[in-house]
XYZ file of C-alpha atoms in Angstrom:
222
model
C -9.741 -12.154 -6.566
C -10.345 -8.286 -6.985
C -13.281 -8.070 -9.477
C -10.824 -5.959 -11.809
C -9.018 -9.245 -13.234
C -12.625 -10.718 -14.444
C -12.867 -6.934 -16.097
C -9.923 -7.429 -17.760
C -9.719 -10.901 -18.018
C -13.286 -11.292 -19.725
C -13.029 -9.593 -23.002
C -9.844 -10.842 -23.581
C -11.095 -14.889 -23.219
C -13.804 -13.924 -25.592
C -11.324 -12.552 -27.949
C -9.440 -15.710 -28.022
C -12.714 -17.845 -28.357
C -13.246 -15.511 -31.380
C -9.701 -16.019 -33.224
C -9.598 -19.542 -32.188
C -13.117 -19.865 -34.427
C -12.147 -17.225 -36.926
C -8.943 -17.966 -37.744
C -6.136 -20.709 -36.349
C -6.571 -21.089 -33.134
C -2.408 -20.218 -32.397
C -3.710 -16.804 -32.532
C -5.747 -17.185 -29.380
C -2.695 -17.911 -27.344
C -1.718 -14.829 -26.529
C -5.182 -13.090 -25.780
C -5.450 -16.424 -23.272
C -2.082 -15.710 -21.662
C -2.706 -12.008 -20.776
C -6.184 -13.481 -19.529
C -4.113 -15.516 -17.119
C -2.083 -12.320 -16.074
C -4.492 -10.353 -15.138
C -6.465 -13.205 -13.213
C -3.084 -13.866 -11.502
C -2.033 -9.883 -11.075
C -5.144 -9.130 -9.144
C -5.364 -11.968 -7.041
C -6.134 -11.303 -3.170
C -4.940 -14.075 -0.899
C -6.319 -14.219 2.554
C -4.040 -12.932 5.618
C -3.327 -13.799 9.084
C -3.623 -10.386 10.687
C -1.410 -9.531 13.559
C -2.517 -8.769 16.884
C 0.224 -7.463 19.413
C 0.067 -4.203 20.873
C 0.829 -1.322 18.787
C 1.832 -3.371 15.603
C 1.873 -1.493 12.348
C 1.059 -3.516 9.553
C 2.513 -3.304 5.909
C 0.223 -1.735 3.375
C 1.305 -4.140 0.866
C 3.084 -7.041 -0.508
C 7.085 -6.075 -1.423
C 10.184 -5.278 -0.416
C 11.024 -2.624 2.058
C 13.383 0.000 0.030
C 13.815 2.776 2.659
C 13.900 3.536 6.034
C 14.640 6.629 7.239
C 13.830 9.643 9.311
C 11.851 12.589 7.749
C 11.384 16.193 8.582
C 7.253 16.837 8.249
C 5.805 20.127 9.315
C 8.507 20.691 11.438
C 8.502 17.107 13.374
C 10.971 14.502 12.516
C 8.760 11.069 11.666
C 9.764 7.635 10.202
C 9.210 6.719 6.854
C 9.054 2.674 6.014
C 8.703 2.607 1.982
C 7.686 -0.416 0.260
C 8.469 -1.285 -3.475
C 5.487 -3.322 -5.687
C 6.797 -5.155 -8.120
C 4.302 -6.287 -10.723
C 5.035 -9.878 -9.084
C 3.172 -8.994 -5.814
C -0.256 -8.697 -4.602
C -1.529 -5.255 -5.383
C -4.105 -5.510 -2.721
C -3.543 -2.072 -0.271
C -4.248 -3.018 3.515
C -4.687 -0.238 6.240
C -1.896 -0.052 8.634
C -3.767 0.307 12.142
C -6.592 0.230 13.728
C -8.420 3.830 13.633
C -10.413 6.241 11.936
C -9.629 7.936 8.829
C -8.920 12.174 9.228
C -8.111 13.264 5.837
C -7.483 11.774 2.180
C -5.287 14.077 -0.096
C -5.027 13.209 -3.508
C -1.871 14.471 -5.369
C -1.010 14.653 -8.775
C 2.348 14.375 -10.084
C 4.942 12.409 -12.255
C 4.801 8.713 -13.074
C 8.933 8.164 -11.837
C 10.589 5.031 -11.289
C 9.052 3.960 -7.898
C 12.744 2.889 -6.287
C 13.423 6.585 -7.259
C 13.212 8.090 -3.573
C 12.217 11.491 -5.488
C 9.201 9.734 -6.548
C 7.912 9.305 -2.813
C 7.078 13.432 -2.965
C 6.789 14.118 -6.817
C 4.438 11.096 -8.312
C 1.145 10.831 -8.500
C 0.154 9.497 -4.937
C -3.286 9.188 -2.706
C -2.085 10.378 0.857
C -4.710 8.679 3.791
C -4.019 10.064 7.588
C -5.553 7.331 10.065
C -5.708 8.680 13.622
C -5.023 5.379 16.272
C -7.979 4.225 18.464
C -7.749 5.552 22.240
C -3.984 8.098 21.522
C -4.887 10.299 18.875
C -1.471 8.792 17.527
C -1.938 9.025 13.391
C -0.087 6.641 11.012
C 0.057 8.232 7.156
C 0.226 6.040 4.460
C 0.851 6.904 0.832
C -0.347 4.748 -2.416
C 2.282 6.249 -5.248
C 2.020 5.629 -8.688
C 5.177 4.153 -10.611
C 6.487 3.681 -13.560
C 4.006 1.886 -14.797
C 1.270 2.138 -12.567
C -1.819 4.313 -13.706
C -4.288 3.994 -11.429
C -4.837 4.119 -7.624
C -7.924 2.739 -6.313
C -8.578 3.630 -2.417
C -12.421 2.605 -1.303
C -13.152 4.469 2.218
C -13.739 8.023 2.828
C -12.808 10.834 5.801
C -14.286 9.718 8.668
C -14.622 5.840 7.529
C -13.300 3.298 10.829
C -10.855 1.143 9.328
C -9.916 -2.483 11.321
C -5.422 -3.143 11.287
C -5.249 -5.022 8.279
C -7.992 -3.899 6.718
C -8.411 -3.889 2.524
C -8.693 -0.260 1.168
C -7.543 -0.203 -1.848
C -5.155 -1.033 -4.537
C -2.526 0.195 -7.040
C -2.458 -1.291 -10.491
C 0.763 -2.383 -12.062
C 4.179 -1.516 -10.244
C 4.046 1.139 -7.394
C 5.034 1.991 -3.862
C 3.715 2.415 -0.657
C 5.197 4.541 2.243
C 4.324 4.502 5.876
C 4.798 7.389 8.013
C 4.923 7.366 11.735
C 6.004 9.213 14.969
C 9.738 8.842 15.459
C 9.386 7.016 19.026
C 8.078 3.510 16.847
C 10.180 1.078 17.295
C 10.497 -0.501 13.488
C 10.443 -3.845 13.147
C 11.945 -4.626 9.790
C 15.325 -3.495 7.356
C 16.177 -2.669 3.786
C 15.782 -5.525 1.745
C 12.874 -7.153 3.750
C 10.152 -9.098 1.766
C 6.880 -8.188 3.499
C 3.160 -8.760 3.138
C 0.285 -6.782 3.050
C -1.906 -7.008 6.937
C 0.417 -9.685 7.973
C 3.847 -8.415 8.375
C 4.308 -5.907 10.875
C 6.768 -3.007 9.886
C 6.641 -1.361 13.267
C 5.183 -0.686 16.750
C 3.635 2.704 17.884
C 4.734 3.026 22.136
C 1.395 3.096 24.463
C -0.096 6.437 25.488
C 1.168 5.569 28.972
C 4.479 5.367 27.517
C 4.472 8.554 25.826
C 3.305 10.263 28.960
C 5.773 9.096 30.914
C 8.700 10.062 28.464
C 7.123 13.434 28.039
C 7.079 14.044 31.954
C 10.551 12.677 32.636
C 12.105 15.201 29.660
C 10.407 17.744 31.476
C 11.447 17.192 35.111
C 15.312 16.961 33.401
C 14.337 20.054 32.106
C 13.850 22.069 35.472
C-alpha cells in the first residue's frame, strides 16, 4: 500500500465515524466507500521481476495503446505507450537497469490520455535512464490524463535505479510511454494487458550486437 491511500483514506473513516454518531449512520456509507477506494486505488502488489538479457520492463499496470516508430532529434526510436485506467495499479516501475541522466518536467494540458496528442502536449515528467555497461538510454514518460493531477516520481539525476524498480506514481487515470532505440526487438501488441516490473515490453540488442551491425553496414558501405 502507497502511504497516500491511508492520507486519503484516514480523514474520510473519521468522517463517517462522525456522521454515523451525529446523525444516522446511512450517512456514513458513502464517506466509508470512498475510504475503500482509495485504500484499493493505491494499492502496490508485489512483482516477479524479469531477468533475461536486455528485457525492458513496463512502467506500469495497463493496456498497451500504441506502438510505433518516432522521429526524436533526428533518430527514429520506438515508442510502447501504456494506458492507466483508474482500475490499475498506479505504482510507476523503472524500465531497466541503469542510472538516471536527466529528469524534465513539462507542463501542459490535462487531454484524454488514449488521445495520442496527449503523449507531447500534457502535463508529463520525462526520466532518461542510461543502461548499465552500453550507454544505451531507455526514456520513459509519466503523463497526466484526464483526470490525473498529480505525478509523483521519487529519485533524482544521477540516482542508480534496479529493472523493476518503484519510482513513482501517477494518481487517477494516466499514461506511460517508453522510448527506445529502434533495433529493440518489442515484445508485446496493441491491446496487450501488461504489468508494472513484470511484463516485459521489449529487449534492447547487446553492445556486441550493435557493434557488429554497425561494422557490417560499414564494410557494405565501401
Amino acid at each position: 500500500m502507497v502511504r497516500d491511500g491511508y492520507l486519503y483514506a484516514a480523514p474520510l473513516i473519521a468522517a463517517a465515524v462522525l456522521l454515523g454518531w451525529l446523525t444516522n449512520p446511512a450517512w456514513a456509507v458513502i464517506p466509508c466507500l470512498l475510504a475503500f477506494f482509495f485504500l484499493w486505488f493505491f494499492r502496490d502488489p508485489e512483482r516477479a521481476i524479469p531477468q533475461e538479457p536486455g528485457a525492458v520492463v513496463s512502467p506500469g499496470d495497463g493496456k498497451v495503446t500504441d506502438v510505433s516508430t518516432v522521429t526524436v532529434g533526428g533518430r527514429q526510436q520506438m515508442r510502447l505507450s501504456i494506458f492507466l485506467s483508474v482500475f490499475n495499479v498506479h505504482v510507476n516501475r523503472s524500465p531497466i537497469t541503469g542510472v538516471i541522466r536527466d529528469i524534465r518536467y513539462q507542463r501542459g494540458q490535462y487531454l484524454n490520455a488514449m488521445n495520442k496528442t496527449s503523449a507531447e502536449l500534457n502535463e508529463q515528467n520525462i526520466v532518461t535512464v542510461e543502461r548499465d555497461g552500453d550507454g544505451q538510454t531507455v526514456v520513459f514518460k509519466q503523463i497526466a490524463g484526464l483526470l490525473a493531477r498529480r505525478i509523483v516520481f521519487h529519485p533524482k539525476i544521477g540516482d542508480r535505479l534496479e529493472r523493476g524498480q518503484r519510482v513513482g506514481l501517477i494518481k487517477f487515470g494516466s499514461r506511460v510511454d517508453v522510448v527506445l532505440d529502434s533495433s529493440a526487438r518489442v515484445n508485446v501488441k496493441i491491446g496487450d494487458r501488461v504489468k508494472g516490473g513484470a511484463s516485459v515490453l521489449a529487449f534492447l540488442p547487446s553492445q556486441a550486437t550493435l557493434v557488429g551491425a554497425a561494422t557490417s553496414s560499414s564494410e557494405k558501405a565501401h
